[in-house]
Amino acid sequence: MPRVSQDQLDARRHEILAAARGCFARFGYEGATVRRLEDATGLSRGAIFHHFRDKDSLFLAVAEDDAVAMAQTVAADGLVQVMRDLLERAGSGDTAGWLGSQLEVSRRLRTDPAFAKRWAERSAAIAEATRERLARQREAGVLRDDVPLEVLTQFLELAYDGMVLHLATGRPPGELSRVLDLVEEAVRKR
Amino acid sequence: MPRVSQDQLDARRHEILAAARGCFARFGYEGATVRRLEDATGLSRGAIFHHFRDKDSLFLAVAEDDAVAMAQTVAADGLVQVMRDLLERAGSGDTAGWLGSQLEVSRRLRTDPAFAKRWAERSAAIAEATRERLARQREAGVLRDDVPLEVLTQFLELAYDGMVLHLATGRPPGELSRVLDLVEEAVRKR
């Protein structure tokens, strides 16, 4: 039997994650059965669970990858832009599964201390990206300077959490786009 | 056997709700077992489920009562005050079960269309109370008048949802008190 290189293992792991992400996004955590994960990845459950201990580990790996990607987007475009993108995608209906996964993450944070500990690092990375971007905006003179950066960071995170909960519970977007204008205005220099 | 009057039935129903509320708040939805509900109410399961079809119906009745009470508090003191109270109670740690119940409500809204329909009336009542209070504040000249009331209402609701998700996932309050100052300032007249 030929040896499988670490690169090949990493590539396979990456393929499984991408396919599983689509499956969780489409069907949600509970709806993404092992059978559907097999269909999505084109692999047997044996092959999938060679790379991830179980469906749960696979879900957490997807969620953690998403958090890393989000920290990168926040660093580049800011948390308000992430919210605007989310709102737009919610309008086209292709975020229902992803939003459901976010609530699943929330449930885990409450009930699974080991997960909460791992997750704390991810959410710290997002907060750090938000803080750094605000710091650059303050340097550029576009951010209000009468409120500590940490408070502005947590204000934006509060709005993000609110948007996730609003959309995840299936409520219509309503005036959220204009609400985001208010959020943005509240951190800007007058 | 003596006839039980409607008043007596209502009183008993009210007692069960109050005791169950404490039990859900203390143990969360899943932790509030039927056995614990019996202990909390001092009644047998037969007696409890004479008034409420099952644990689920009891939970929904408690959640709906809470929503009605919240609409009343919002009408009297405003949604920002509700958030400040919640933050203070979270600091003393006695809201963990209640917050868990809120996430349980969120899960239901996603997965149970019949519940979502009933719940829509409750959340509409809270939005209406928020809107009316803002309208009175605008009359009094303390509210900014360059943004539609509906947008300000949804801005406050976004902050409320964000706070519920933040606290329900067990994250520390951090700077949320100063964040609420920002939220309040954002709707006030300059």
XYZ file of N, CA and C in Angstrom, chain B residues 43-123:
243
model
N -46.947 19.777 43.595
C -48.068 19.023 43.017
C -47.556 17.784 42.301
N -48.441 16.821 42.120
C -48.080 15.635 41.342
C -48.083 15.979 39.855
N -47.399 15.133 39.074
C -47.403 15.393 37.620
C -48.819 15.353 37.065
N -49.646 14.473 37.638
C -51.045 14.393 37.186
C -51.755 15.729 37.358
N -51.524 16.348 38.533
C -52.168 17.639 38.810
C -51.626 18.733 37.886
N -50.304 18.713 37.681
C -49.701 19.737 36.805
C -50.241 19.599 35.386
N -50.243 18.358 34.888
C -50.602 18.163 33.485
C -52.110 18.107 33.277
N -52.866 18.291 34.367
C -54.288 18.572 34.213
C -54.469 20.000 33.669
N -53.518 20.876 34.030
C -53.624 22.289 33.619
C -52.842 22.592 32.348
N -51.753 21.850 32.146
C -50.913 22.067 30.956
C -50.663 20.714 30.319
N -50.862 20.633 29.017
C -50.842 19.332 28.349
C -49.573 18.558 28.655
N -48.423 19.257 28.608
C -47.149 18.588 28.852
C -46.121 19.646 29.266
N -44.894 19.196 29.519
C -43.848 20.115 29.952
C -43.636 21.228 28.924
N -43.753 20.836 27.671
C -43.573 21.781 26.581
C -44.606 22.919 26.628
N -45.865 22.537 26.826
C -46.920 23.552 26.909
C -46.699 24.457 28.110
N -46.239 23.867 29.199
C -45.965 24.639 30.409
C -44.850 25.647 30.138
N -43.802 25.177 29.460
C -42.689 26.066 29.136
C -43.155 27.228 28.253
N -43.961 26.910 27.248
C -44.425 27.960 26.341
C -45.316 28.956 27.067
N -46.124 28.468 28.012
C -47.001 29.364 28.781
C -46.151 30.320 29.624
N -45.084 29.795 30.225
C -44.178 30.645 31.009
C -43.524 31.684 30.102
N -43.023 31.223 28.944
C -42.328 32.129 28.020
C -43.279 33.224 27.523
N -44.524 32.855 27.266
C -45.485 33.846 26.775
C -45.834 34.851 27.870
N -45.991 34.359 29.087
C -46.235 35.260 30.225
C -45.079 36.250 30.387
N -43.841 35.738 30.237
C -42.659 36.599 30.348
C -42.687 37.688 29.279
N -43.108 37.296 28.068
C -43.141 38.264 26.973
C -44.178 39.356 27.250
N -45.317 38.956 27.831
C -46.346 39.940 28.179
C -45.806 40.902 29.242
N -45.150 40.339 30.267
C -44.578 41.180 31.334
C -43.529 42.116 30.763
N -42.743 41.612 29.806
C -41.691 42.444 29.233
C -42.296 43.604 28.449
N -43.370 43.343 27.717
C -44.033 44.420 26.974
C -44.496 45.506 27.937
N -44.977 45.101 29.118
C -45.428 46.080 30.117
C -44.247 46.906 30.648
N -43.139 46.241 30.942
C -41.957 46.965 31.437
C -41.431 47.926 30.372
N -41.431 47.453 29.121
C -40.967 48.327 28.035
C -41.853 49.564 27.941
N -43.177 49.364 28.050
C -44.106 50.497 27.958
C -43.824 51.505 29.067
N -43.489 51.006 30.264
C -43.285 51.894 31.414
C -41.888 52.524 31.416
N -40.861 51.719 31.149
C -39.483 52.183 31.377
C -38.603 52.185 30.134
N -39.064 51.554 29.054
C -38.270 51.532 27.829
C -37.376 50.302 27.739
N -36.996 49.982 26.504
C -36.221 48.766 26.255
C -34.793 48.890 26.782
N -34.236 50.112 26.778
C -32.878 50.267 27.300
C -32.850 49.915 28.790
N -33.878 50.334 29.518
C -33.927 50.010 30.950
C -34.057 48.497 31.151
N -34.843 47.853 30.306
C -34.959 46.390 30.376
C -33.569 45.761 30.209
N -32.792 46.303 29.274
C -31.434 45.772 29.047
C -30.538 46.032 30.254
N -30.665 47.214 30.851
C -29.830 47.518 32.028
C -30.182 46.577 33.186
N -31.477 46.324 33.371
C -31.907 45.403 34.432
C -31.350 43.997 34.178
N -31.435 43.580 32.917
C -30.966 42.242 32.552
C -29.471 42.109 32.830
N -28.729 43.150 32.480
C -27.284 43.145 32.684
C -26.947 43.061 34.170
N -27.695 43.799 34.966
C -27.449 43.795 36.409
C -27.750 42.414 37.002
N -28.876 41.843 36.564
C -29.241 40.521 37.080
C -28.260 39.460 36.596
N -27.740 39.626 35.376
C -26.759 38.661 34.863
C -25.495 38.687 35.717
N -25.129 39.887 36.189
C -23.959 40.021 37.038
C -24.092 39.221 38.328
N -25.305 39.152 38.849
C -25.523 38.406 40.086
C -25.818 36.932 39.802
N -25.798 36.548 38.527
C -25.836 35.134 38.155
C -27.192 34.459 38.223
N -28.265 35.204 38.480
C -29.564 34.531 38.640
C -30.391 34.514 37.354
N -29.756 34.730 36.215
C -30.505 34.739 34.962
C -30.098 33.595 34.030
N -29.156 32.759 34.474
C -28.623 31.722 33.583
C -29.740 30.860 32.993
N -30.654 30.406 33.836
C -31.735 29.559 33.345
C -32.675 30.313 32.426
N -32.982 31.550 32.804
C -33.874 32.362 31.977
C -33.269 32.581 30.595
N -31.975 32.903 30.576
C -31.291 33.133 29.298
C -31.279 31.863 28.455
N -31.083 30.724 29.128
C -31.140 29.453 28.409
C -32.518 29.245 27.796
N -33.552 29.632 28.551
C -34.907 29.512 28.027
C -35.093 30.386 26.793
N -34.452 31.559 26.780
C -34.572 32.436 25.616
C -33.972 31.766 24.380
N -32.838 31.082 24.569
C -32.254 30.358 23.432
C -33.163 29.202 23.020
N -33.823 28.589 24.006
C -34.767 27.512 23.695
C -35.915 28.072 22.840
N -36.386 29.268 23.212
C -37.422 29.926 22.405
C -36.900 30.135 20.973
N -35.638 30.574 20.854
C -35.058 30.816 19.527
C -35.023 29.541 18.695
N -34.640 28.445 19.359
C -34.597 27.165 18.652
C -35.997 26.793 18.155
N -37.003 26.988 19.025
C -38.378 26.695 18.652
C -38.850 27.516 17.465
N -38.450 28.792 17.467
C -38.890 29.663 16.379
C -38.414 29.135 15.033
N -37.243 28.481 15.043
C -36.701 27.920 13.803
C -37.409 26.653 13.388
N -37.764 25.842 14.389
C -38.125 24.460 14.077
C -39.616 24.176 14.203
N -40.393 25.100 14.783
C -41.782 24.813 15.094
C -42.671 25.952 14.570
N -43.202 25.795 13.346
C -43.962 26.880 12.719
C -45.181 27.315 13.546
N -45.833 26.342 14.223
C -47.014 26.694 15.014
C -46.604 27.604 16.176
N -45.500 27.261 16.811
C -44.986 28.098 17.896
C -44.576 29.466 17.357
N -43.893 29.469 16.203
C -43.431 30.736 15.616
C -44.618 31.664 15.383
N -45.742 31.089 14.965
C -46.922 31.906 14.683
C -47.484 32.519 15.963
N -47.593 31.684 17.013
C -48.088 32.198 18.298
C -47.127 33.246 18.846
N -45.830 32.957 18.711
C -44.822 33.834 19.287
C -44.797 35.193 18.588
N -45.117 35.180 17.284
C -45.086 36.430 16.516
C -45.970 37.488 17.173
N -47.109 37.060 17.733
C -48.008 38.017 18.406
C -47.345 38.627 19.619
N -46.623 37.773 20.382
C -45.950 38.264 21.593
C -44.860 39.250 21.231
N -44.057 38.908 20.234
C -42.944 39.808 19.938
C -43.467 41.070 19.264
